[in-house]
Every structure is written in structure tokens, then in C-alpha cells.
PDB file of C-alpha atoms in Angstrom:
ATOM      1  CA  UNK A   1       0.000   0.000   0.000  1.00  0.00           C
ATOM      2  CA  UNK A   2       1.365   3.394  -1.157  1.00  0.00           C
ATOM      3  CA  UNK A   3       1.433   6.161   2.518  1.00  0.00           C
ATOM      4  CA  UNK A   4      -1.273   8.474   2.566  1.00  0.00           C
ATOM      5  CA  UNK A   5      -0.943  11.879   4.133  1.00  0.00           C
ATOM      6  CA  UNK A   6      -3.587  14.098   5.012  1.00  0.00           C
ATOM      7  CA  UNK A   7      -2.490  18.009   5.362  1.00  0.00           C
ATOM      8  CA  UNK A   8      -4.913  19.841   7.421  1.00  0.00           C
ATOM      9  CA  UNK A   9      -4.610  23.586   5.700  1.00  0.00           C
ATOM     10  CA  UNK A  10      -5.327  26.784   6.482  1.00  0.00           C
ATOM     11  CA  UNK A  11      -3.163  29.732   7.672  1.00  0.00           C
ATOM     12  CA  UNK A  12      -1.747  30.659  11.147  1.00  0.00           C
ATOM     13  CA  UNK A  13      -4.325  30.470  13.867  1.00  0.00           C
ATOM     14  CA  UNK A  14      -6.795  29.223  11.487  1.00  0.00           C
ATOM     15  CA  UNK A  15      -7.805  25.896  13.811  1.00  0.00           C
ATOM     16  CA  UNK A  16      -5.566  23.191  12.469  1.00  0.00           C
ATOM     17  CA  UNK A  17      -3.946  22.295  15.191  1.00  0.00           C
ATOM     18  CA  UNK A  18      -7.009  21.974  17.399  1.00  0.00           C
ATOM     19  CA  UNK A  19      -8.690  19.854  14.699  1.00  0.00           C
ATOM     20  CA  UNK A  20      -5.870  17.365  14.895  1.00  0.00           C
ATOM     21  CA  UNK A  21      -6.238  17.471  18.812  1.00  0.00           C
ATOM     22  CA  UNK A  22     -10.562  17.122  18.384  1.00  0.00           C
ATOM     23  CA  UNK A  23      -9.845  14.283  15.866  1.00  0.00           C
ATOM     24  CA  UNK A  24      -7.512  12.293  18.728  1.00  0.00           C
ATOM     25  CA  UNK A  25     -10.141  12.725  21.613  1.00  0.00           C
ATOM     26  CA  UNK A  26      -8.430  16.138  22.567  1.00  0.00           C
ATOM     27  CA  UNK A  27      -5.359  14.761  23.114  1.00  0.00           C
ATOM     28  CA  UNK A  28      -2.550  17.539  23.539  1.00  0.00           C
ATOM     29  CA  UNK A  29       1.076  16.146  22.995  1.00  0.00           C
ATOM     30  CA  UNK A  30       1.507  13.340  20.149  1.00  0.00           C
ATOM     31  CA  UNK A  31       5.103  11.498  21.409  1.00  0.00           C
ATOM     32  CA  UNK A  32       7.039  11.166  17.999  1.00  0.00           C
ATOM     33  CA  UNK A  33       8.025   7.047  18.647  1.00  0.00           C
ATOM     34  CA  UNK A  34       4.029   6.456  19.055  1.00  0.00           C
ATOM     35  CA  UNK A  35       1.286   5.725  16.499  1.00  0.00           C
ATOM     36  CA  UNK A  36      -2.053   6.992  17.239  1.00  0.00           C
ATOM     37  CA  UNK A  37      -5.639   5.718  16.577  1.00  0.00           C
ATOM     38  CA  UNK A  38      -8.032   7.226  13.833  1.00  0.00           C
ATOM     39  CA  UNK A  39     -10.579   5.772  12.219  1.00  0.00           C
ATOM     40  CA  UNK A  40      -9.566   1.868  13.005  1.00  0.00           C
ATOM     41  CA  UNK A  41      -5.903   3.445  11.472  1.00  0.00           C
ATOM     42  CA  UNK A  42      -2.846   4.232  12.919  1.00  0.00           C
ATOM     43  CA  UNK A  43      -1.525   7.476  12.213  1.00  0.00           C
ATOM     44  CA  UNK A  44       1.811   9.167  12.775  1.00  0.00           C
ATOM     45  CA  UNK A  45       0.704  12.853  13.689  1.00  0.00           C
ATOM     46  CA  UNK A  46       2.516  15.993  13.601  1.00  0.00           C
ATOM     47  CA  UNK A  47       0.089  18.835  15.244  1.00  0.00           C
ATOM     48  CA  UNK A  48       2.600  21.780  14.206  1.00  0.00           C
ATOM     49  CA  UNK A  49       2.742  23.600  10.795  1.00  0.00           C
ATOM     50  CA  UNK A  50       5.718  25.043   8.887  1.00  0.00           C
ATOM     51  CA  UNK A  51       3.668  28.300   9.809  1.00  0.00           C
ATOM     52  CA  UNK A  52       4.775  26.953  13.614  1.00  0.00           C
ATOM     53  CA  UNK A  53       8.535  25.816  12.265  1.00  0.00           C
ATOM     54  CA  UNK A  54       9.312  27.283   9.582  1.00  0.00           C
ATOM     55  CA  UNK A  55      10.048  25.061   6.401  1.00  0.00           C
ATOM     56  CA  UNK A  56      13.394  23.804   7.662  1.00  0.00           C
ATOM     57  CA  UNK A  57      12.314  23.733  11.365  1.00  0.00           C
ATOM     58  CA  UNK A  58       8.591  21.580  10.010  1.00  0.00           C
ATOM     59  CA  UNK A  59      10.742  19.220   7.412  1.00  0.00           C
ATOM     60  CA  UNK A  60      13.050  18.496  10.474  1.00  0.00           C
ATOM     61  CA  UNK A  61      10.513  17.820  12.344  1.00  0.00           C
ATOM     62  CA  UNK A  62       8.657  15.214  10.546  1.00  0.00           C
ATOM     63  CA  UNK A  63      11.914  13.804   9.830  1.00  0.00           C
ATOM     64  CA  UNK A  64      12.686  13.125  13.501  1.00  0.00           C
ATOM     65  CA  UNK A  65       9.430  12.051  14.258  1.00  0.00           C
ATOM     66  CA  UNK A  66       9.315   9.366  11.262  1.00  0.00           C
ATOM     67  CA  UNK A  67      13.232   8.370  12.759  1.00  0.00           C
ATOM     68  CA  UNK A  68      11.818   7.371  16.171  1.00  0.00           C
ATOM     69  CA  UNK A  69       9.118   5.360  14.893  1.00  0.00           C
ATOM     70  CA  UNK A  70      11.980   3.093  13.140  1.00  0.00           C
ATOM     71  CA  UNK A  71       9.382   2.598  10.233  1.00  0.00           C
ATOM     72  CA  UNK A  72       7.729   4.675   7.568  1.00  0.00           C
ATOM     73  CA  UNK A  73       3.952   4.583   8.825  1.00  0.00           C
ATOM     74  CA  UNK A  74       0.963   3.794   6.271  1.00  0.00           C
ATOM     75  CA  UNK A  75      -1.223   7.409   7.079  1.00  0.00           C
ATOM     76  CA  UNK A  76       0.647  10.273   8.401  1.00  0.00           C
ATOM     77  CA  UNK A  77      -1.443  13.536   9.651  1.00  0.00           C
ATOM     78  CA  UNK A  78      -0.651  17.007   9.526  1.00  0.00           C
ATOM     79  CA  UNK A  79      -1.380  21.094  10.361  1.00  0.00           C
ATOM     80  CA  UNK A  80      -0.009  22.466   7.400  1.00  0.00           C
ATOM     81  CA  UNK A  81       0.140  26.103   6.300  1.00  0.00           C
ATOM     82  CA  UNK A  82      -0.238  26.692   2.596  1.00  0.00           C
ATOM     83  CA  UNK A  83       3.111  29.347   2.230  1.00  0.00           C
ATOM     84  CA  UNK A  84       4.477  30.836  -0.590  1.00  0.00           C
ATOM     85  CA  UNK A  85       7.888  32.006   0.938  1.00  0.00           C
ATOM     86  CA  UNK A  86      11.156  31.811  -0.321  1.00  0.00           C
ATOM     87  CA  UNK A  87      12.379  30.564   3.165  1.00  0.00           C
ATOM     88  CA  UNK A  88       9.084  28.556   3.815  1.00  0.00           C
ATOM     89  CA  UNK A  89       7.935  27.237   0.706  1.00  0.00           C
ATOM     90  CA  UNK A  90       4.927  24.464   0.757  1.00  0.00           C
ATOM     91  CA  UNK A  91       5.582  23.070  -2.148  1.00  0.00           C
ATOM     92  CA  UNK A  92       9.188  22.148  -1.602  1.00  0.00           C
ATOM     93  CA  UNK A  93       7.948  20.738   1.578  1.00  0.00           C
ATOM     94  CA  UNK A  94       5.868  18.594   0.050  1.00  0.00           C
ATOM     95  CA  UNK A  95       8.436  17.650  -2.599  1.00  0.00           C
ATOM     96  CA  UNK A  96      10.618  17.159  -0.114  1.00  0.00           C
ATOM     97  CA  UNK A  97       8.838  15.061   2.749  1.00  0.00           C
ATOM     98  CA  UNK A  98       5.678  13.280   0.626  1.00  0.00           C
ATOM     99  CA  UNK A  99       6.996  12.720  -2.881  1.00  0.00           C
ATOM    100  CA  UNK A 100       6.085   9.069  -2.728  1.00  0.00           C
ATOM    101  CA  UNK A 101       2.752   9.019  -0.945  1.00  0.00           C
ATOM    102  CA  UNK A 102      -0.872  10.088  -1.624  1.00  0.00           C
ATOM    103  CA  UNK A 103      -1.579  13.397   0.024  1.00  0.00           C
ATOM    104  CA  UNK A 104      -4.954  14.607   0.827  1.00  0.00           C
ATOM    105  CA  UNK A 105      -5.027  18.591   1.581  1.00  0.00           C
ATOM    106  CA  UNK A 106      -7.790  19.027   3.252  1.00  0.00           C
ATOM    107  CA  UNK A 107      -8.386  22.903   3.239  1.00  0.00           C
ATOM    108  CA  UNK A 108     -10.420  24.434   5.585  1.00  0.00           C
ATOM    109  CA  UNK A 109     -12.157  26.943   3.585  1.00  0.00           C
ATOM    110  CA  UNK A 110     -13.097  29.111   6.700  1.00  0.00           C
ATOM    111  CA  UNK A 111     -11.066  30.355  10.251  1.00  0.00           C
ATOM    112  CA  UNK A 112     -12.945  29.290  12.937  1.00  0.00           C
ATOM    113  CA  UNK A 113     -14.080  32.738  13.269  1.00  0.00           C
ATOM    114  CA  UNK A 114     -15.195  33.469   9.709  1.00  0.00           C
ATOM    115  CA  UNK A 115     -13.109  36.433   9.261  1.00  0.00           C
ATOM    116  CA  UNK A 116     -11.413  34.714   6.851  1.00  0.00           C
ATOM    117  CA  UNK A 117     -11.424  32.540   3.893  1.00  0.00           C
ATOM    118  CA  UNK A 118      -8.941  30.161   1.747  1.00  0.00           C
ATOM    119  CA  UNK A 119      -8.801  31.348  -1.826  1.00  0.00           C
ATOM    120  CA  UNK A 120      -9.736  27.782  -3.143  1.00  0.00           C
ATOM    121  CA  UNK A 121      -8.873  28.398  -6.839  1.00  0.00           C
ATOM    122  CA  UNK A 122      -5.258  29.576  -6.192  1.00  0.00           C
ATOM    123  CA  UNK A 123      -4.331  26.802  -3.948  1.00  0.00           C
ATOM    124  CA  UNK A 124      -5.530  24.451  -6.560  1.00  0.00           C
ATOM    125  CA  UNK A 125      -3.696  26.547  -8.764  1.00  0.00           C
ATOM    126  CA  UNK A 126      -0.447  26.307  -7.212  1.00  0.00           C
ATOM    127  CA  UNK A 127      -0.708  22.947  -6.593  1.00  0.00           C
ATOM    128  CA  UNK A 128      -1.269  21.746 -10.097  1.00  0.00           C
ATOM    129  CA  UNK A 129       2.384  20.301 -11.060  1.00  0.00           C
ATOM    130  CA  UNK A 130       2.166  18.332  -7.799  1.00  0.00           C
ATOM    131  CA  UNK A 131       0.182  14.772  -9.531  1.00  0.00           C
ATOM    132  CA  UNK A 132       0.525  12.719  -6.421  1.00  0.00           C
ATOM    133  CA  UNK A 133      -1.716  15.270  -4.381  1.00  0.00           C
ATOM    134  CA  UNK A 134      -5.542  15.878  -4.121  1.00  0.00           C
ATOM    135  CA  UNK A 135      -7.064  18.808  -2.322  1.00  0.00           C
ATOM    136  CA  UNK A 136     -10.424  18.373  -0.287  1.00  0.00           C
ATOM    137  CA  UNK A 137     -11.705  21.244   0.686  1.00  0.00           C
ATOM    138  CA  UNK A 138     -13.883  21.363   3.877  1.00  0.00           C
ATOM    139  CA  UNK A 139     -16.890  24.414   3.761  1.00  0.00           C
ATOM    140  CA  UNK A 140     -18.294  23.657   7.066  1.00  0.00           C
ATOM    141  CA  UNK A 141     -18.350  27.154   8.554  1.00  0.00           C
ATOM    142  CA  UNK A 142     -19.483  26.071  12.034  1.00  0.00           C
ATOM    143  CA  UNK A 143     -16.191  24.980  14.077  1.00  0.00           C
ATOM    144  CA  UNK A 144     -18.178  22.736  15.836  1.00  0.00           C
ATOM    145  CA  UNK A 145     -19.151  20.592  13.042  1.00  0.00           C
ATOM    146  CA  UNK A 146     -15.555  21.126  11.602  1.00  0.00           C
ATOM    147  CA  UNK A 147     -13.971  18.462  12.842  1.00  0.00           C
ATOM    148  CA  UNK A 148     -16.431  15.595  12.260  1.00  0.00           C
ATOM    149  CA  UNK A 149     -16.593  16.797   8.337  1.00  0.00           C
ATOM    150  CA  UNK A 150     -12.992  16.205   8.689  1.00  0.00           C
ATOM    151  CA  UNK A 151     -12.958  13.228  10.316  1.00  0.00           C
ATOM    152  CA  UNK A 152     -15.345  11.857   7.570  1.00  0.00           C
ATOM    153  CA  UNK A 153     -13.119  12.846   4.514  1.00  0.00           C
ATOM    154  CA  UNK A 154     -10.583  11.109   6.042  1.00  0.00           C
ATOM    155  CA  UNK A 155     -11.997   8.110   7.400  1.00  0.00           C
ATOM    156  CA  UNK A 156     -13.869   7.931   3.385  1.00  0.00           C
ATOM    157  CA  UNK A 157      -9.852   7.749   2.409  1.00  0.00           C
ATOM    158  CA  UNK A 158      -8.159   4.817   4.624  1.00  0.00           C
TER     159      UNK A 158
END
């Protein structure tokens, strides 16, 4: 079975992070030599962006946390912030970590607050030379409900 990794997107302070934490039963620290439980899966998860890390600091990071598993894990879960940066660029990123898995970026259309909104059309834009990755975009604007529409694309996907 080829990986699958699921980017949750959206820009700083946007709610990725707390998805990922809803989606684990609120859990708050993810150790990086443990697998965790999501939809009968297990997942490696990393609940900090490159908007947290920056693109060296967030590569790094996945990096060490795939080393202390000892093994490359089937599903692998993500914040992820959809930069354009010379110093923080998503695309190399994903070049760079994902190249040979299937990754799901799941954009959150809306912040949790509604002040804001993911320009849907340029991320699939900017995207486009990447073949191995499909973006799922998530409209629920109630954050309650947020999490289980995200849940469900993902679950649909193991």
C-alpha cells in the first residue's frame, strides 16, 4: 500500500492544530516514537505547521518524528500552512517530505471565526504540477461541526 498523508490547511491560527487534537479525543502532545488511533488506522501525527517551524524547522521535524518510529507509517497527519515564501515554501515541503505518498489537503475553507477565507482556486492553482496530491476542501463554517466533516473525509480515504 502506497502512505497516505492528510495536510490539514489553512493559515496561522486558522484551527488546524485543534482539529488534529478534536480528531484524537483532545489529546494535547503526540510522542514522535508512538502511532495513534483514527478511524480503526494508525496514524503518525505531527500537530505543528511550517507556519509553527518554519520550512526547515517543520521538514526536520517530521523527519525526527518518522526516525523514532523506526518505520515509515501507512497514514501520516498534519497542520499544514499553505506558504508561498522563499524561506518557507509548501511546495518544496511537500516535494521534499511526501513525494512518494498520496496526500490529501484538506483545506479548511473558513477560520474558525469566519473572518477569513482560503482562496480555493489559487491553492488548486499552485498545486497543479504536484500529480501525487488531491485537495479536499472542507466548507463547514461552524467549528463545531468542523472536525467531524474532517474526520469523515478522512476516514472515506483509509
Amino acid at each position: 500500500m502506497r502512505q497516505k498523508v492528510f495536510l490539514i490547511t489553512g493559515f496561522q491560527n486558522w484551527g488546524k492544530s485543534f482539529i488534529i487534537k478534536e480528531l484524537f479525543n483532545g489529546r494535547e502532545r503526540f510522542y514522535k516514537n508512538k502511532l495513534y488511533k483514527l478511524c480503526d488506522k494508525k496514524f503518525c501525527v505531527q500537530s505543528q505547521s511550517n507556519d509553527d517551524w518554519g520550512e526547515t524547522g517543520y521538514i526536520n521535524a517530521v523527519n525526527s518524528r518518522l526516525k523514532k518510529l523506526g518505520s515509515n507509517p501507512d497514514y501520516i497527519i498534519s497542520a499544514f500552512c499553505p506558504t508561498k515564501e522563499p524561506s518557507n515554501d509548501s511546495i518544496r515541503i511537500i516535494k521534499n517530505l511526501y513525494q512518494n505518498a498520496d496526500i490529501y489537503l484538506i483545506a479548511l475553507e473558513y477560520k474558525w471565526c469566519l473572518h477569513a477565507q482560503l482562496n480555493i482556486n489559487e491553492l488548486t492553482t499552485y498545486y497543479s504540477n504536484i500529480h501525487n496530491l488531491q485537495i479536499i476542501t472542507i466548507n463547514e463554517k461552524d467549528p463545531k461541526k468542523k472536525t467531524k466533516a474532517v474526520e469523515q473525509k478522512i476516514c472515506s480515504l483509509v
